[in-house]
Amino acid sequence: MNQGFAALSIEPFYVKRLQELGIREPSPIQADAIPLILEGKDIVAQSQTGTGKTLAFAPLPLQRIDGTAREVQALILVPTRELGMQIVQTLEELTKDSGIRVQRLIGGASIERQIDKLKLKPQVVVGTPGRVQELVKLRKLKLHQIRTVVVDEVDQVFELGSMQDVEALFKGMLREKQLLFFSATLPAPLQQVVDRWMREPVYVRVKPAQRTSETLEHYYFVSEERDKIDTLRRLVRQYNPKAAIVFINETDDIGEAVAKLQYAGLSVEGLYGDSFKQERAKTMQAFRAGRFQSLLATDVAARGLDLPQVTHVINLDPPSMRTIMCTG
């Protein structure tokens, strides 16, 4: 059996599942964070995008789950629907044949259907803070047995204004719980939240100053505002990417930009923050399947997504911060 993850005291069942998924050696963030998490420490983990933060926290709550107990024991909070669905998929792959039930509680989906599924008594919940808090207020979700809480992409949770919901959830939980914060960046205001809720937190930083992969090449092109769409069209024709993400800063501008790009002959679709969950999931599935060449989205919509087929990232607007996992 592979000794990479086994040496970190991860249970053999999950080591085997990781092997079956083609994951054999822990990344630096996994190697540094996992032993501390197993010690029960509260963790603030910062690592560049694409370094495997999800698998630094995913196996640990799972091996602590009491599969015979019909109650939520671990909660993973995420800023966006797409990231939540991606983490659920990872957890379901890890828990295959284990009897552990994972449920997503994502905003934008049918709350009635989620309430029905909660009757199946999942042990792990992945959700957006607003929807989880909504279900708690409806008394459909109980927090009193939760002992592990992960907040993934915590800086985006903070910037999107969801931290108030997160702290309200903390108030309804046991004092003796383990808190794990993961992110590519850690804004200064977040420290107040850490000080309020964490007990002697340990900071794990893997190249915190480096927020993008060393393998990326960066180029910039100067264009008049009115010529940006045509410049993009010419760049796509020139580079002909297998799959590209095109970032735009304002959600309200996506529809107009997609229409212009399609009129210019580009194979592009948009990821809209206010569209239904099913529509967003359908768009992401089509993009992963290669049914169109470019995906236009805001950085928040695409935050933390694992899209290994993406070869090019284009900023139609000057970015303030981009943190998409891109291994192409």
Coordinates of C-alpha atoms in Angstrom, one line a residue:
M1 CA 0.0 0.0 0.0
N2 CA 1.2 3.5 -0.8
Q3 CA 2.9 5.0 2.3
G4 CA 2.4 8.7 1.3
F5 CA -1.0 9.3 2.8
A6 CA -0.7 6.2 5.1
A7 CA 2.3 7.9 6.8
L8 CA 0.0 10.8 7.7
S9 CA -2.2 8.4 9.8
I10 CA -5.1 8.5 7.3
E11 CA -7.1 5.4 7.6
P12 CA -6.3 2.6 5.1
F13 CA -9.9 2.8 3.7
Y14 CA -9.3 6.4 2.6
V15 CA -5.7 5.8 1.5
K16 CA -7.0 3.1 -0.8
R17 CA -9.8 5.3 -2.1
L18 CA -7.2 8.0 -2.9
Q19 CA -5.1 5.5 -4.7
E20 CA -8.1 4.4 -6.8
L21 CA -8.6 8.1 -7.7
G22 CA -5.0 8.3 -8.8
I23 CA -3.9 10.4 -5.8
R24 CA -0.8 8.8 -4.3
E25 CA 1.5 11.5 -2.8
P26 CA 0.3 14.3 -0.5
S27 CA 0.9 17.8 -1.7
P28 CA 2.8 20.2 0.7
I29 CA -0.4 21.7 2.1
Q30 CA -1.8 18.2 2.7
A31 CA 1.4 17.0 4.3
D32 CA 1.6 20.1 6.6
A33 CA -2.1 20.4 7.5
I34 CA -3.2 16.8 8.0
P35 CA -1.1 15.9 11.0
L36 CA -2.2 19.1 12.8
I37 CA -5.8 18.4 12.0
L38 CA -5.5 14.9 13.4
E39 CA -4.1 16.4 16.6
G40 CA -7.4 18.3 16.9
K41 CA -5.9 21.7 16.3
D42 CA -7.8 24.7 14.9
I43 CA -6.2 25.5 11.6
V44 CA -5.8 28.5 9.4
A45 CA -4.4 27.2 6.2
Q46 CA -3.2 29.4 3.3
S47 CA -1.9 27.9 0.1
Q48 CA -1.9 28.9 -3.6
T49 CA -4.7 27.8 -5.8
G50 CA -4.2 24.3 -7.3
T51 CA -2.3 22.8 -4.4
G52 CA -4.9 20.4 -3.2
K53 CA -6.5 22.2 -0.2
T54 CA -9.7 20.1 -0.6
L55 CA -7.9 16.9 0.1
A56 CA -6.1 18.5 3.0
F57 CA -9.3 18.7 4.9
A58 CA -11.7 16.2 3.2
P59 CA -10.5 12.8 4.6
L60 CA -10.1 13.9 8.2
P61 CA -13.7 14.6 9.2
L62 CA -14.8 11.5 7.3
Q63 CA -12.7 9.1 9.4
R64 CA -14.1 10.6 12.6
I65 CA -17.7 10.1 11.5
D66 CA -19.7 7.6 13.4
G67 CA -21.5 5.9 10.6
T68 CA -24.1 4.4 12.9
A69 CA -25.2 7.9 14.2
R70 CA -28.0 9.5 12.3
E71 CA -27.0 13.1 12.8
V72 CA -24.8 15.7 11.2
Q73 CA -21.3 15.5 12.6
A74 CA -19.2 17.6 10.1
L75 CA -20.1 20.8 8.2
I76 CA -18.2 22.3 5.3
L77 CA -19.2 25.9 4.3
V78 CA -18.4 27.3 0.9
P79 CA -18.9 30.6 -0.9
T80 CA -20.5 29.3 -4.1
R81 CA -22.8 26.6 -5.4
E82 CA -20.2 25.3 -7.9
L83 CA -17.5 24.8 -5.4
G84 CA -20.0 23.1 -3.0
M85 CA -21.0 20.7 -5.7
Q86 CA -17.4 19.9 -6.5
I87 CA -16.5 19.2 -2.9
V88 CA -19.6 17.0 -2.5
Q89 CA -18.4 15.0 -5.6
T90 CA -15.0 14.6 -4.0
L91 CA -16.5 13.4 -0.7
E92 CA -18.9 11.0 -2.4
E93 CA -15.9 9.5 -4.2
L94 CA -14.0 9.1 -1.0
T95 CA -17.0 7.6 1.0
K96 CA -18.1 5.1 -1.7
D97 CA -19.1 1.9 0.1
S98 CA -18.5 3.4 3.5
G99 CA -22.1 4.0 4.5
I100 CA -21.4 7.7 5.2
R101 CA -24.0 10.0 3.8
V102 CA -23.1 13.4 2.3
Q103 CA -25.6 16.1 1.5
R104 CA -25.3 19.5 -0.2
L105 CA -27.3 22.4 1.1
I106 CA -26.7 25.0 -1.6
G107 CA -28.6 28.3 -2.1
G108 CA -30.6 28.5 -5.3
A109 CA -31.8 24.9 -5.1
S110 CA -35.2 23.8 -4.0
I111 CA -35.3 24.1 -0.2
E112 CA -38.2 21.7 0.0
R113 CA -36.2 18.9 -1.7
Q114 CA -33.3 19.6 0.6
I115 CA -35.6 19.3 3.6
D116 CA -36.8 15.9 2.3
K117 CA -33.2 14.7 1.8
L118 CA -32.3 15.7 5.4
K119 CA -34.8 13.0 6.5
L120 CA -32.1 10.5 5.3
K121 CA -30.0 11.8 8.2
P122 CA -26.6 12.7 6.5
Q123 CA -23.5 12.7 8.6
V124 CA -21.7 15.3 6.5
V125 CA -23.2 18.5 5.1
V126 CA -21.7 20.8 2.5
G127 CA -23.5 24.1 2.1
T128 CA -23.5 27.9 1.5
P129 CA -23.8 29.8 4.8
G130 CA -27.1 31.5 4.0
R131 CA -28.9 28.3 3.0
V132 CA -27.5 26.4 6.0
Q133 CA -28.6 29.2 8.4
E134 CA -32.1 29.2 6.7
L135 CA -32.5 25.5 7.4
V136 CA -31.3 25.9 11.0
K137 CA -33.9 28.7 11.6
L138 CA -36.6 26.4 10.2
R139 CA -35.4 23.7 12.7
K140 CA -34.8 21.3 9.9
L141 CA -31.1 21.1 10.5
K142 CA -29.5 20.6 14.0
L143 CA -26.0 21.7 14.8
H144 CA -25.5 20.4 18.3
Q145 CA -23.6 17.2 17.3
I146 CA -21.2 18.9 14.9
R147 CA -17.6 18.6 16.0
T148 CA -15.7 19.6 12.8
V149 CA -16.4 22.7 10.8
V150 CA -14.5 23.6 7.6
V151 CA -14.8 27.0 5.9
D152 CA -13.3 26.7 2.4
E153 CA -12.3 29.8 0.5
V154 CA -12.9 31.7 3.7
D155 CA -11.8 35.0 2.2
Q156 CA -14.5 34.8 -0.4
V157 CA -17.1 33.8 2.3
F158 CA -15.9 37.0 4.1
E159 CA -16.0 39.3 1.1
L160 CA -19.4 38.1 -0.1
G161 CA -20.9 39.2 3.3
S162 CA -21.6 35.7 4.5
M163 CA -19.4 35.8 7.5
Q164 CA -22.3 37.0 9.7
D165 CA -24.2 33.8 8.8
V166 CA -21.1 31.7 9.5
E167 CA -20.7 33.2 13.0
A168 CA -24.4 32.8 13.7
L169 CA -23.9 29.1 12.9
F170 CA -20.9 28.9 15.3
K171 CA -23.0 30.2 18.1
G172 CA -25.4 27.3 17.8
M173 CA -22.7 24.6 18.0
L174 CA -20.7 22.9 20.7
R175 CA -17.9 24.9 22.2
E176 CA -15.7 21.9 21.8
K177 CA -15.5 21.9 18.0
Q178 CA -12.6 22.0 15.6
L179 CA -12.5 24.9 13.2
L180 CA -10.6 24.7 9.9
F181 CA -10.2 27.8 7.6
F182 CA -8.8 27.2 4.2
S183 CA -8.0 29.8 1.5
A184 CA -5.6 31.1 -1.1
T185 CA -5.6 34.5 0.6
L186 CA -6.2 35.7 4.2
P187 CA -7.5 39.3 4.3
A188 CA -6.6 41.3 7.5
P189 CA -10.2 41.7 8.8
L190 CA -10.5 37.9 8.9
Q191 CA -8.1 37.9 11.9
Q192 CA -10.9 39.2 14.1
V193 CA -13.0 36.2 13.3
V194 CA -10.1 33.9 14.0
D195 CA -9.5 35.6 17.4
R196 CA -13.2 35.3 18.3
W197 CA -13.7 31.7 17.6
M198 CA -10.5 29.7 17.3
R199 CA -8.6 28.2 20.2
E200 CA -4.8 28.6 19.9
P201 CA -5.0 28.4 16.0
V202 CA -2.1 27.0 14.1
Y203 CA -1.2 28.8 10.9
V204 CA -0.1 26.7 7.9
R205 CA 1.3 28.6 5.0
V206 CA 2.7 27.1 1.8
K207 CA 4.2 29.8 -0.3
P208 CA 1.6 32.4 0.8
A209 CA 3.2 35.2 -1.3
Q210 CA 2.8 33.0 -4.4
R211 CA -0.9 32.9 -5.4
T212 CA -0.6 31.3 -8.8
S213 CA 1.3 28.3 -10.2
E214 CA 4.9 28.8 -11.2
T215 CA 4.1 27.1 -14.5
L216 CA 1.8 29.9 -15.7
E217 CA 2.9 32.4 -18.3
H218 CA 1.4 36.0 -18.2
Y219 CA 0.8 38.4 -21.0
Y220 CA -1.1 41.6 -21.2
F221 CA -2.6 43.4 -24.2
V222 CA -3.5 47.1 -24.3
S223 CA -6.9 48.0 -25.9
E224 CA -9.4 50.8 -25.9
E225 CA -12.5 50.0 -24.0
R226 CA -14.7 50.0 -27.1
D227 CA -12.3 47.5 -28.8
K228 CA -12.0 44.9 -26.0
I229 CA -14.5 42.5 -27.5
D230 CA -12.7 42.6 -30.9
T231 CA -9.3 42.2 -29.2
L232 CA -10.6 39.2 -27.4
R233 CA -12.0 37.7 -30.6
R234 CA -8.6 38.1 -32.3
L235 CA -6.7 36.6 -29.3
V236 CA -9.0 33.6 -29.3
R237 CA -8.5 33.1 -33.0
Q238 CA -4.7 33.5 -32.6
Y239 CA -4.2 31.2 -29.6
N240 CA -7.2 28.8 -30.3
P241 CA -7.3 27.6 -26.7
K242 CA -8.7 24.1 -26.0
A243 CA -10.7 25.6 -23.2
A244 CA -10.6 29.2 -21.8
I245 CA -12.0 31.1 -18.9
V246 CA -12.8 34.7 -19.7
F247 CA -13.2 36.8 -16.5
I248 CA -15.4 39.9 -16.2
N249 CA -15.8 41.9 -13.1
E250 CA -19.5 42.7 -13.0
T251 CA -22.2 40.0 -13.1
D252 CA -24.6 42.4 -14.8
D253 CA -22.3 42.7 -17.8
I254 CA -22.1 39.0 -18.5
G255 CA -25.2 38.7 -20.7
E256 CA -24.3 41.7 -22.9
A257 CA -20.7 40.4 -23.3
V258 CA -21.7 36.9 -24.1
A259 CA -24.1 38.2 -26.8
K260 CA -21.4 40.3 -28.4
L261 CA -18.8 37.5 -28.3
Q262 CA -21.2 35.1 -29.8
Y263 CA -22.1 37.6 -32.5
A264 CA -18.3 37.9 -33.2
G265 CA -18.3 34.2 -33.9
L266 CA -16.8 32.9 -30.6
S267 CA -18.0 29.7 -29.0
V268 CA -18.8 31.1 -25.5
E269 CA -21.3 30.7 -22.7
G270 CA -21.8 32.6 -19.5
L271 CA -21.9 31.5 -15.9
Y272 CA -24.6 33.6 -14.3
G273 CA -24.7 34.1 -10.5
D274 CA -28.5 34.7 -10.5
S275 CA -29.5 31.8 -12.7
F276 CA -31.0 28.6 -11.3
K277 CA -28.7 25.9 -9.9
Q278 CA -29.7 23.4 -12.7
E279 CA -28.8 26.0 -15.4
R280 CA -25.4 26.7 -13.8
A281 CA -24.7 23.0 -13.4
K282 CA -25.7 22.3 -17.0
T283 CA -23.3 25.1 -18.2
M284 CA -20.4 23.7 -16.2
Q285 CA -21.1 20.2 -17.4
A286 CA -21.1 21.3 -21.0
F287 CA -17.9 23.3 -20.5
R288 CA -16.1 20.3 -18.9
A289 CA -17.4 18.2 -21.8
G290 CA -15.9 20.6 -24.3
R291 CA -19.2 21.6 -25.9
F292 CA -18.0 25.2 -26.1
Q293 CA -14.6 26.8 -26.1
S294 CA -14.8 29.7 -23.6
L295 CA -16.7 30.3 -20.3
L296 CA -17.4 33.9 -19.3
A297 CA -17.7 34.3 -15.6
T298 CA -16.9 36.5 -12.6
D299 CA -14.0 35.4 -10.4
V300 CA -16.5 34.7 -7.5
A301 CA -18.5 32.3 -9.7
A302 CA -15.5 30.3 -10.7
R303 CA -13.6 30.5 -7.3
G304 CA -11.9 27.3 -6.4
L305 CA -13.2 25.2 -9.3
D306 CA -11.1 22.3 -10.5
L307 CA -11.0 22.7 -14.3
P308 CA -7.9 20.8 -15.4
Q309 CA -8.9 21.1 -19.1
V310 CA -8.5 24.9 -19.0
T311 CA -5.4 26.1 -21.0
H312 CA -6.0 29.8 -21.0
V313 CA -7.4 32.4 -18.5
I314 CA -8.3 35.8 -20.0
N315 CA -9.2 38.8 -18.0
L316 CA -11.6 40.9 -20.1
D317 CA -11.5 43.4 -17.2
P318 CA -8.5 44.2 -15.1
P319 CA -8.6 41.7 -12.2
S320 CA -8.3 42.5 -8.5
M321 CA -7.8 38.8 -7.7
R322 CA -8.2 35.5 -9.6
T323 CA -8.1 32.2 -7.9
I324 CA -9.2 29.5 -10.2
M325 CA -7.5 26.1 -10.2
C326 CA -6.0 25.7 -13.7
T327 CA -3.6 22.9 -14.4
G328 CA -3.5 23.0 -18.1

